[in-house]
Amino acid sequence: RAEMTDVANAVYDGVDCVMLSGESANGNFPDTAVATMAAIVANAETGVDYYSQYAFIRYWATKAGSQAMSAAEAILASAASMAVGFTEDTTPEMGGAVRSQASKRTLLNLIACVTSTGAAAGLIAKYRPPVPVVVVSDSDSVLRQCGVGFGMLPLKVASLNLDASKVADLAAAVVGKVLNLPMAGCKAIVAVGAKGGDADKDAVINVIKLGGGGLKATRNFSTGNALLTPSGVPIQRPGTRSKRATLTSLPLITKPLTSARATRIICTMGPKCWSEEMLGKLLDAGMDIIRLNFSHGDHAGHGEVLER
C-alpha cells in the first residue's frame, strides 16, 4: 500500500519521527496501527545504506564542500563514522559471509555521549549512525528532548564527571536492557570532554571493548557493486544490501529484529485512545511521543489525558 511505502521512504530520507493522526485519534484499532507502523519502520531501517547516507549528510553539512566543518562537529561526526565502519552489516538476513551466527545474537557497537546541553549528542545523531546513541546527562530537560531525536536513549546520572570506561558500562546496561541482548564484546564509542565531563566542548572520542580485550583488525571485502557519494566518489559495499528490497515476505518482515528502532513514532491523541488502558496499549505497541491537537477539544480535556 502507498501508506507503507510512504513510511518506509520517510525512514530512508532520515527523518527523526513519523506520525499517526486519525489512525490513533479516531481509528478503530489505534494500537494495531502503532504496532504496524513500528514494524514498517524497524524493517525499513535495516535496508538503509549507512555508508552512503553518512557520506551524503557530511557532503551537504559542508555546503557541497564549499565551507569547512567546525572542529566540534568534525570530532563528533567521527563517532557516527566509526559506528558505520565497525558495523559489519546491519541487515539481519545476510548470511555468514558477512556476519557470523554468534555476532547476529549480540550488538556490534553502540555510542555513548556525555552532554550537559544535548548539543554534542545532537551532532552525533545528525549523521544517523546505525546503532543506539545513549545520551548521558544530569539534566532532565535534555533527556526529555532526546526522546524526539534519531536513535537516542536517555541515561540520567548524578554527575558528568565520569571516565570513558564507566560511561561505556552504564550505556551498555541501558542498551542491553532495551534490546535484551548480551553486551560482552560490543564496542562502545564514547564521547566525553578532553578534561572529563561533557563533550559539548573539547570533545574526545574513545573506543572501549566491553568485557575486555583489544580491538582487532577485520578483513576487507571487495565487490563490483559501487555506490557513489554526491561528489562521485565510489563507496564499495559487499553484495546485496537487503532482501527486503527484492525478496520480501511476511515471515521475513515479521521476524524479530535484534536492533533498536531509531525512528520515533508520534501518536495524535483523540477519543479512541484517551483511556488509560488504551494509552498503555499504545506504549506497548511502540508509541514514543504523544501529540495533543488543540484544534479539537479543550485544555481541560487534554490536561486529563496528560494526567493519565
PDB file of N, CA and C in Angstrom, residues 101-184:
ATOM      1  N   GLN A 101      27.106 -16.345  12.957  1.00  0.00           N
ATOM      2  CA  GLN A 101      25.866 -16.588  13.696  1.00  0.00           C
ATOM      3  C   GLN A 101      25.960 -16.024  15.104  1.00  0.00           C
ATOM      4  N   ALA A 102      27.128 -16.095  15.714  1.00  0.00           N
ATOM      5  CA  ALA A 102      27.290 -15.565  17.068  1.00  0.00           C
ATOM      6  C   ALA A 102      27.100 -14.057  17.093  1.00  0.00           C
ATOM      7  N   SER A 103      27.645 -13.357  16.066  1.00  0.00           N
ATOM      8  CA  SER A 103      27.550 -11.899  16.067  1.00  0.00           C
ATOM      9  C   SER A 103      26.138 -11.422  15.800  1.00  0.00           C
ATOM     10  N   LYS A 104      25.297 -12.288  15.204  1.00  0.00           N
ATOM     11  CA  LYS A 104      23.904 -11.903  14.981  1.00  0.00           C
ATOM     12  C   LYS A 104      23.123 -11.840  16.291  1.00  0.00           C
ATOM     13  N   ARG A 105      23.646 -12.477  17.330  1.00  0.00           N
ATOM     14  CA  ARG A 105      22.932 -12.528  18.599  1.00  0.00           C
ATOM     15  C   ARG A 105      23.446 -11.483  19.580  1.00  0.00           C
ATOM     16  N   THR A 106      24.293 -10.603  19.147  1.00  0.00           N
ATOM     17  CA  THR A 106      24.799  -9.563  20.031  1.00  0.00           C
ATOM     18  C   THR A 106      24.923  -8.264  19.260  1.00  0.00           C
ATOM     19  N   LEU A 107      24.894  -7.154  19.972  1.00  0.00           N
ATOM     20  CA  LEU A 107      25.045  -5.850  19.344  1.00  0.00           C
ATOM     21  C   LEU A 107      26.513  -5.612  19.033  1.00  0.00           C
ATOM     22  N   LEU A 108      26.801  -5.136  17.833  1.00  0.00           N
ATOM     23  CA  LEU A 108      28.191  -4.951  17.427  1.00  0.00           C
ATOM     24  C   LEU A 108      28.819  -3.725  18.069  1.00  0.00           C
ATOM     25  N   ASN A 109      28.077  -2.643  18.173  1.00  0.00           N
ATOM     26  CA  ASN A 109      28.619  -1.444  18.808  1.00  0.00           C
ATOM     27  C   ASN A 109      27.510  -0.498  19.202  1.00  0.00           C
ATOM     28  N   LEU A 110      27.859   0.465  20.043  1.00  0.00           N
ATOM     29  CA  LEU A 110      26.939   1.495  20.486  1.00  0.00           C
ATOM     30  C   LEU A 110      27.719   2.784  20.667  1.00  0.00           C
ATOM     31  N   ILE A 111      26.988   3.890  20.785  1.00  0.00           N
ATOM     32  CA  ILE A 111      27.602   5.186  21.032  1.00  0.00           C
ATOM     33  C   ILE A 111      27.056   5.732  22.345  1.00  0.00           C
ATOM     34  N   ALA A 112      27.919   6.312  23.153  1.00  0.00           N
ATOM     35  CA  ALA A 112      27.504   6.997  24.378  1.00  0.00           C
ATOM     36  C   ALA A 112      28.105   8.396  24.355  1.00  0.00           C
ATOM     37  N   CYS A 113      27.302   9.376  24.714  1.00  0.00           N
ATOM     38  CA  CYS A 113      27.759  10.765  24.680  1.00  0.00           C
ATOM     39  C   CYS A 113      27.376  11.459  25.973  1.00  0.00           C
ATOM     40  N   VAL A 114      28.370  12.002  26.659  1.00  0.00           N
ATOM     41  CA  VAL A 114      28.129  12.772  27.877  1.00  0.00           C
ATOM     42  C   VAL A 114      27.876  14.220  27.474  1.00  0.00           C
ATOM     43  N   THR A 115      26.742  14.762  27.872  1.00  0.00           N
ATOM     44  CA  THR A 115      26.368  16.105  27.440  1.00  0.00           C
ATOM     45  C   THR A 115      25.573  16.823  28.512  1.00  0.00           C
ATOM     46  N   SER A 116      25.797  18.120  28.637  1.00  0.00           N
ATOM     47  CA  SER A 116      25.025  18.919  29.586  1.00  0.00           C
ATOM     48  C   SER A 116      23.922  19.699  28.894  1.00  0.00           C
ATOM     49  N   THR A 117      24.059  19.923  27.583  1.00  0.00           N
ATOM     50  CA  THR A 117      23.078  20.701  26.827  1.00  0.00           C
ATOM     51  C   THR A 117      22.353  19.885  25.761  1.00  0.00           C
ATOM     52  N   GLY A 118      22.880  18.734  25.413  1.00  0.00           N
ATOM     53  CA  GLY A 118      22.319  17.930  24.333  1.00  0.00           C
ATOM     54  C   GLY A 118      22.936  18.224  22.980  1.00  0.00           C
ATOM     55  N   ALA A 119      23.770  19.271  22.907  1.00  0.00           N
ATOM     56  CA  ALA A 119      24.335  19.674  21.617  1.00  0.00           C
ATOM     57  C   ALA A 119      25.244  18.606  21.030  1.00  0.00           C
ATOM     58  N   ALA A 120      26.107  18.024  21.860  1.00  0.00           N
ATOM     59  CA  ALA A 120      27.049  17.019  21.354  1.00  0.00           C
ATOM     60  C   ALA A 120      26.308  15.785  20.841  1.00  0.00           C
ATOM     61  N   ALA A 121      25.321  15.330  21.605  1.00  0.00           N
ATOM     62  CA  ALA A 121      24.554  14.153  21.182  1.00  0.00           C
ATOM     63  C   ALA A 121      23.794  14.440  19.894  1.00  0.00           C
ATOM     64  N   GLY A 122      23.300  15.670  19.758  1.00  0.00           N
ATOM     65  CA  GLY A 122      22.583  16.042  18.543  1.00  0.00           C
ATOM     66  C   GLY A 122      23.469  15.996  17.313  1.00  0.00           C
ATOM     67  N   LEU A 123      24.718  16.414  17.450  1.00  0.00           N
ATOM     68  CA  LEU A 123      25.639  16.385  16.318  1.00  0.00           C
ATOM     69  C   LEU A 123      25.985  14.953  15.918  1.00  0.00           C
ATOM     70  N   ILE A 124      26.030  14.053  16.882  1.00  0.00           N
ATOM     71  CA  ILE A 124      26.282  12.649  16.550  1.00  0.00           C
ATOM     72  C   ILE A 124      25.080  12.049  15.833  1.00  0.00           C
ATOM     73  N   ALA A 125      23.890  12.254  16.407  1.00  0.00           N
ATOM     74  CA  ALA A 125      22.671  11.689  15.815  1.00  0.00           C
ATOM     75  C   ALA A 125      22.380  12.282  14.448  1.00  0.00           C
ATOM     76  N   LYS A 126      22.844  13.487  14.199  1.00  0.00           N
ATOM     77  CA  LYS A 126      22.638  14.129  12.897  1.00  0.00           C
ATOM     78  C   LYS A 126      23.131  13.254  11.757  1.00  0.00           C
ATOM     79  N   TYR A 127      24.187  12.487  12.004  1.00  0.00           N
ATOM     80  CA  TYR A 127      24.794  11.667  10.954  1.00  0.00           C
ATOM     81  C   TYR A 127      24.226  10.251  10.912  1.00  0.00           C
ATOM     82  N   ARG A 128      23.127  10.041  11.628  1.00  0.00           N
ATOM     83  CA  ARG A 128      22.332   8.814  11.529  1.00  0.00           C
ATOM     84  C   ARG A 128      23.163   7.535  11.664  1.00  0.00           C
ATOM     85  N   PRO A 129      23.852   7.350  12.794  1.00  0.00           N
ATOM     86  CA  PRO A 129      24.604   6.101  12.973  1.00  0.00           C
ATOM     87  C   PRO A 129      23.660   4.912  13.087  1.00  0.00           C
ATOM     88  N   PRO A 130      24.093   3.733  12.683  1.00  0.00           N
ATOM     89  CA  PRO A 130      23.218   2.553  12.685  1.00  0.00           C
ATOM     90  C   PRO A 130      23.138   1.859  14.039  1.00  0.00           C
ATOM     91  N   VAL A 131      23.447   2.572  15.113  1.00  0.00           N
ATOM     92  CA  VAL A 131      23.454   1.988  16.463  1.00  0.00           C
ATOM     93  C   VAL A 131      22.795   2.956  17.432  1.00  0.00           C
ATOM     94  N   PRO A 132      22.389   2.483  18.616  1.00  0.00           N
ATOM     95  CA  PRO A 132      21.810   3.384  19.609  1.00  0.00           C
ATOM     96  C   PRO A 132      22.823   4.443  20.073  1.00  0.00           C
ATOM     97  N   VAL A 133      22.312   5.651  20.302  1.00  0.00           N
ATOM     98  CA  VAL A 133      23.116   6.736  20.863  1.00  0.00           C
ATOM     99  C   VAL A 133      22.610   6.995  22.278  1.00  0.00           C
ATOM    100  N   VAL A 134      23.373   6.583  23.273  1.00  0.00           N
ATOM    101  CA  VAL A 134      22.960   6.768  24.664  1.00  0.00           C
ATOM    102  C   VAL A 134      23.375   8.165  25.112  1.00  0.00           C
ATOM    103  N   VAL A 135      22.389   8.968  25.482  1.00  0.00           N
ATOM    104  CA  VAL A 135      22.628  10.349  25.911  1.00  0.00           C
ATOM    105  C   VAL A 135      22.784  10.351  27.427  1.00  0.00           C
ATOM    106  N   VAL A 136      23.981  10.644  27.895  1.00  0.00           N
ATOM    107  CA  VAL A 136      24.296  10.625  29.324  1.00  0.00           C
ATOM    108  C   VAL A 136      24.286  12.059  29.830  1.00  0.00           C
ATOM    109  N   SER A 137      23.364  12.373  30.722  1.00  0.00           N
ATOM    110  CA  SER A 137      23.235  13.751  31.193  1.00  0.00           C
ATOM    111  C   SER A 137      22.656  13.772  32.602  1.00  0.00           C
ATOM    112  N   ASP A 138      22.892  14.897  33.287  1.00  0.00           N
ATOM    113  CA  ASP A 138      22.287  15.110  34.605  1.00  0.00           C
ATOM    114  C   ASP A 138      21.091  16.047  34.514  1.00  0.00           C
ATOM    115  N   SER A 139      20.701  16.395  33.283  1.00  0.00           N
ATOM    116  CA  SER A 139      19.608  17.340  33.062  1.00  0.00           C
ATOM    117  C   SER A 139      18.351  16.609  32.607  1.00  0.00           C
ATOM    118  N   ASP A 140      17.271  16.757  33.348  1.00  0.00           N
ATOM    119  CA  ASP A 140      16.014  16.117  32.967  1.00  0.00           C
ATOM    120  C   ASP A 140      15.486  16.668  31.649  1.00  0.00           C
ATOM    121  N   SER A 141      15.619  17.980  31.435  1.00  0.00           N
ATOM    122  CA  SER A 141      15.095  18.576  30.202  1.00  0.00           C
ATOM    123  C   SER A 141      15.848  18.074  28.978  1.00  0.00           C
ATOM    124  N   VAL A 142      17.168  17.923  29.089  1.00  0.00           N
ATOM    125  CA  VAL A 142      17.960  17.398  27.971  1.00  0.00           C
ATOM    126  C   VAL A 142      17.540  15.969  27.654  1.00  0.00           C
ATOM    127  N   LEU A 143      17.325  15.164  28.676  1.00  0.00           N
ATOM    128  CA  LEU A 143      16.950  13.773  28.469  1.00  0.00           C
ATOM    129  C   LEU A 143      15.551  13.650  27.884  1.00  0.00           C
ATOM    130  N   ARG A 144      14.642  14.548  28.271  1.00  0.00           N
ATOM    131  CA  ARG A 144      13.309  14.535  27.670  1.00  0.00           C
ATOM    132  C   ARG A 144      13.381  14.908  26.192  1.00  0.00           C
ATOM    133  N   GLN A 145      14.184  15.926  25.881  1.00  0.00           N
ATOM    134  CA  GLN A 145      14.285  16.385  24.495  1.00  0.00           C
ATOM    135  C   GLN A 145      14.910  15.336  23.588  1.00  0.00           C
ATOM    136  N   CYS A 146      15.783  14.505  24.118  1.00  0.00           N
ATOM    137  CA  CYS A 146      16.422  13.490  23.276  1.00  0.00           C
ATOM    138  C   CYS A 146      15.413  12.435  22.854  1.00  0.00           C
ATOM    139  N   GLY A 147      14.236  12.424  23.485  1.00  0.00           N
ATOM    140  CA  GLY A 147      13.212  11.470  23.116  1.00  0.00           C
ATOM    141  C   GLY A 147      12.659  11.663  21.724  1.00  0.00           C
ATOM    142  N   VAL A 148      12.894  12.835  21.116  1.00  0.00           N
ATOM    143  CA  VAL A 148      12.420  13.073  19.750  1.00  0.00           C
ATOM    144  C   VAL A 148      13.556  12.957  18.741  1.00  0.00           C
ATOM    145  N   GLY A 149      14.755  12.624  19.180  1.00  0.00           N
ATOM    146  CA  GLY A 149      15.902  12.540  18.284  1.00  0.00           C
ATOM    147  C   GLY A 149      16.144  11.138  17.778  1.00  0.00           C
ATOM    148  N   PHE A 150      16.761  11.027  16.631  1.00  0.00           N
ATOM    149  CA  PHE A 150      17.009   9.750  15.971  1.00  0.00           C
ATOM    150  C   PHE A 150      17.907   8.858  16.822  1.00  0.00           C
ATOM    151  N   GLY A 151      17.400   7.707  17.222  1.00  0.00           N
ATOM    152  CA  GLY A 151      18.203   6.676  17.864  1.00  0.00           C
ATOM    153  C   GLY A 151      18.710   6.979  19.249  1.00  0.00           C
ATOM    154  N   MET A 152      18.205   8.022  19.912  1.00  0.00           N
ATOM    155  CA  MET A 152      18.731   8.412  21.216  1.00  0.00           C
ATOM    156  C   MET A 152      18.030   7.680  22.358  1.00  0.00           C
ATOM    157  N   LEU A 153      18.818   7.255  23.337  1.00  0.00           N
ATOM    158  CA  LEU A 153      18.301   6.644  24.556  1.00  0.00           C
ATOM    159  C   LEU A 153      18.793   7.462  25.747  1.00  0.00           C
ATOM    160  N   PRO A 154      17.908   7.852  26.674  1.00  0.00           N
ATOM    161  CA  PRO A 154      18.321   8.693  27.807  1.00  0.00           C
ATOM    162  C   PRO A 154      18.950   7.888  28.936  1.00  0.00           C
ATOM    163  N   LEU A 155      19.927   8.497  29.592  1.00  0.00           N
ATOM    164  CA  LEU A 155      20.554   7.892  30.767  1.00  0.00           C
ATOM    165  C   LEU A 155      20.853   8.999  31.769  1.00  0.00           C
ATOM    166  N   LYS A 156      20.113   9.002  32.880  1.00  0.00           N
ATOM    167  CA  LYS A 156      20.289  10.028  33.911  1.00  0.00           C
ATOM    168  C   LYS A 156      21.423   9.629  34.850  1.00  0.00           C
ATOM    169  N   VAL A 157      22.342  10.566  35.104  1.00  0.00           N
ATOM    170  CA  VAL A 157      23.436  10.349  36.048  1.00  0.00           C
ATOM    171  C   VAL A 157      23.469  11.514  37.027  1.00  0.00           C
ATOM    172  N   ALA A 158      24.049  11.274  38.174  1.00  0.00           N
ATOM    173  CA  ALA A 158      24.121  12.321  39.201  1.00  0.00           C
ATOM    174  C   ALA A 158      25.204  13.339  38.886  1.00  0.00           C
ATOM    175  N   SER A 159      26.268  12.896  38.221  1.00  0.00           N
ATOM    176  CA  SER A 159      27.395  13.779  37.892  1.00  0.00           C
ATOM    177  C   SER A 159      27.946  13.415  36.526  1.00  0.00           C
ATOM    178  N   LEU A 160      28.415  14.441  35.817  1.00  0.00           N
ATOM    179  CA  LEU A 160      29.002  14.212  34.494  1.00  0.00           C
ATOM    180  C   LEU A 160      30.490  13.896  34.564  1.00  0.00           C
ATOM    181  N   ASN A 161      31.061  13.943  35.728  1.00  0.00           N
ATOM    182  CA  ASN A 161      32.493  13.660  35.880  1.00  0.00           C
ATOM    183  C   ASN A 161      32.719  12.152  35.926  1.00  0.00           C
ATOM    184  N   LEU A 162      32.598  11.547  34.768  1.00  0.00           N
ATOM    185  CA  LEU A 162      32.759  10.106  34.634  1.00  0.00           C
ATOM    186  C   LEU A 162      33.849   9.813  33.614  1.00  0.00           C
ATOM    187  N   ASP A 163      34.623   8.761  33.851  1.00  0.00           N
ATOM    188  CA  ASP A 163      35.605   8.388  32.836  1.00  0.00           C
ATOM    189  C   ASP A 163      34.924   7.571  31.749  1.00  0.00           C
ATOM    190  N   ALA A 164      35.604   7.420  30.631  1.00  0.00           N
ATOM    191  CA  ALA A 164      35.002   6.783  29.456  1.00  0.00           C
ATOM    192  C   ALA A 164      34.593   5.340  29.732  1.00  0.00           C
ATOM    193  N   SER A 165      35.380   4.624  30.526  1.00  0.00           N
ATOM    194  CA  SER A 165      35.058   3.225  30.824  1.00  0.00           C
ATOM    195  C   SER A 165      33.771   3.113  31.616  1.00  0.00           C
ATOM    196  N   LYS A 166      33.581   3.997  32.582  1.00  0.00           N
ATOM    197  CA  LYS A 166      32.360   3.982  33.370  1.00  0.00           C
ATOM    198  C   LYS A 166      31.150   4.328  32.506  1.00  0.00           C
ATOM    199  N   VAL A 167      31.321   5.314  31.631  1.00  0.00           N
ATOM    200  CA  VAL A 167      30.237   5.683  30.715  1.00  0.00           C
ATOM    201  C   VAL A 167      29.864   4.505  29.824  1.00  0.00           C
ATOM    202  N   ALA A 168      30.875   3.789  29.328  1.00  0.00           N
ATOM    203  CA  ALA A 168      30.625   2.635  28.454  1.00  0.00           C
ATOM    204  C   ALA A 168      29.823   1.565  29.184  1.00  0.00           C
ATOM    205  N   ASP A 169      30.172   1.286  30.438  1.00  0.00           N
ATOM    206  CA  ASP A 169      29.463   0.265  31.211  1.00  0.00           C
ATOM    207  C   ASP A 169      28.017   0.668  31.469  1.00  0.00           C
ATOM    208  N   LEU A 170      27.797   1.935  31.826  1.00  0.00           N
ATOM    209  CA  LEU A 170      26.446   2.412  32.105  1.00  0.00           C
ATOM    210  C   LEU A 170      25.588   2.365  30.838  1.00  0.00           C
ATOM    211  N   ALA A 171      26.167   2.804  29.729  1.00  0.00           N
ATOM    212  CA  ALA A 171      25.433   2.813  28.458  1.00  0.00           C
ATOM    213  C   ALA A 171      25.106   1.401  28.014  1.00  0.00           C
ATOM    214  N   ALA A 172      26.039   0.480  28.182  1.00  0.00           N
ATOM    215  CA  ALA A 172      25.805  -0.910  27.787  1.00  0.00           C
ATOM    216  C   ALA A 172      24.669  -1.518  28.590  1.00  0.00           C
ATOM    217  N   ALA A 173      24.560  -1.162  29.865  1.00  0.00           N
ATOM    218  CA  ALA A 173      23.481  -1.686  30.697  1.00  0.00           C
ATOM    219  C   ALA A 173      22.121  -1.214  30.177  1.00  0.00           C
ATOM    220  N   VAL A 174      22.053   0.053  29.744  1.00  0.00           N
ATOM    221  CA  VAL A 174      20.805   0.595  29.222  1.00  0.00           C
ATOM    222  C   VAL A 174      20.422  -0.098  27.918  1.00  0.00           C
ATOM    223  N   VAL A 175      21.365  -0.193  26.989  1.00  0.00           N
ATOM    224  CA  VAL A 175      21.083  -0.792  25.683  1.00  0.00           C
ATOM    225  C   VAL A 175      20.773  -2.279  25.815  1.00  0.00           C
ATOM    226  N   GLY A 176      21.517  -2.971  26.665  1.00  0.00           N
ATOM    227  CA  GLY A 176      21.269  -4.394  26.871  1.00  0.00           C
ATOM    228  C   GLY A 176      19.875  -4.660  27.404  1.00  0.00           C
ATOM    229  N   LYS A 177      19.401  -3.775  28.281  1.00  0.00           N
ATOM    230  CA  LYS A 177      18.055  -3.939  28.832  1.00  0.00           C
ATOM    231  C   LYS A 177      16.996  -3.677  27.764  1.00  0.00           C
ATOM    232  N   VAL A 178      17.202  -2.641  26.931  1.00  0.00           N
ATOM    233  CA  VAL A 178      16.239  -2.301  25.895  1.00  0.00           C
ATOM    234  C   VAL A 178      16.142  -3.409  24.852  1.00  0.00           C
ATOM    235  N   LEU A 179      17.288  -3.942  24.422  1.00  0.00           N
ATOM    236  CA  LEU A 179      17.303  -4.933  23.349  1.00  0.00           C
ATOM    237  C   LEU A 179      17.285  -6.377  23.847  1.00  0.00           C
ATOM    238  N   ASN A 180      17.479  -6.544  25.161  1.00  0.00           N
ATOM    239  CA  ASN A 180      17.542  -7.884  25.740  1.00  0.00           C
ATOM    240  C   ASN A 180      18.624  -8.717  25.057  1.00  0.00           C
ATOM    241  N   LEU A 181      19.818  -8.123  24.972  1.00  0.00           N
ATOM    242  CA  LEU A 181      20.956  -8.774  24.326  1.00  0.00           C
ATOM    243  C   LEU A 181      22.180  -8.731  25.236  1.00  0.00           C
ATOM    244  N   PRO A 182      23.047  -9.734  25.134  1.00  0.00           N
ATOM    245  CA  PRO A 182      24.315  -9.661  25.864  1.00  0.00           C
ATOM    246  C   PRO A 182      25.208  -8.593  25.254  1.00  0.00           C
ATOM    247  N   MET A 183      25.951  -7.888  26.076  1.00  0.00           N
ATOM    248  CA  MET A 183      26.759  -6.773  25.583  1.00  0.00           C
ATOM    249  C   MET A 183      28.256  -7.070  25.581  1.00  0.00           C
ATOM    250  N   ALA A 184      28.675  -8.211  26.091  1.00  0.00           N
ATOM    251  CA  ALA A 184      30.095  -8.547  26.104  1.00  0.00           C
ATOM    252  C   ALA A 184      30.625  -8.604  24.669  1.00  0.00           C
TER     253      ALA A 184
END
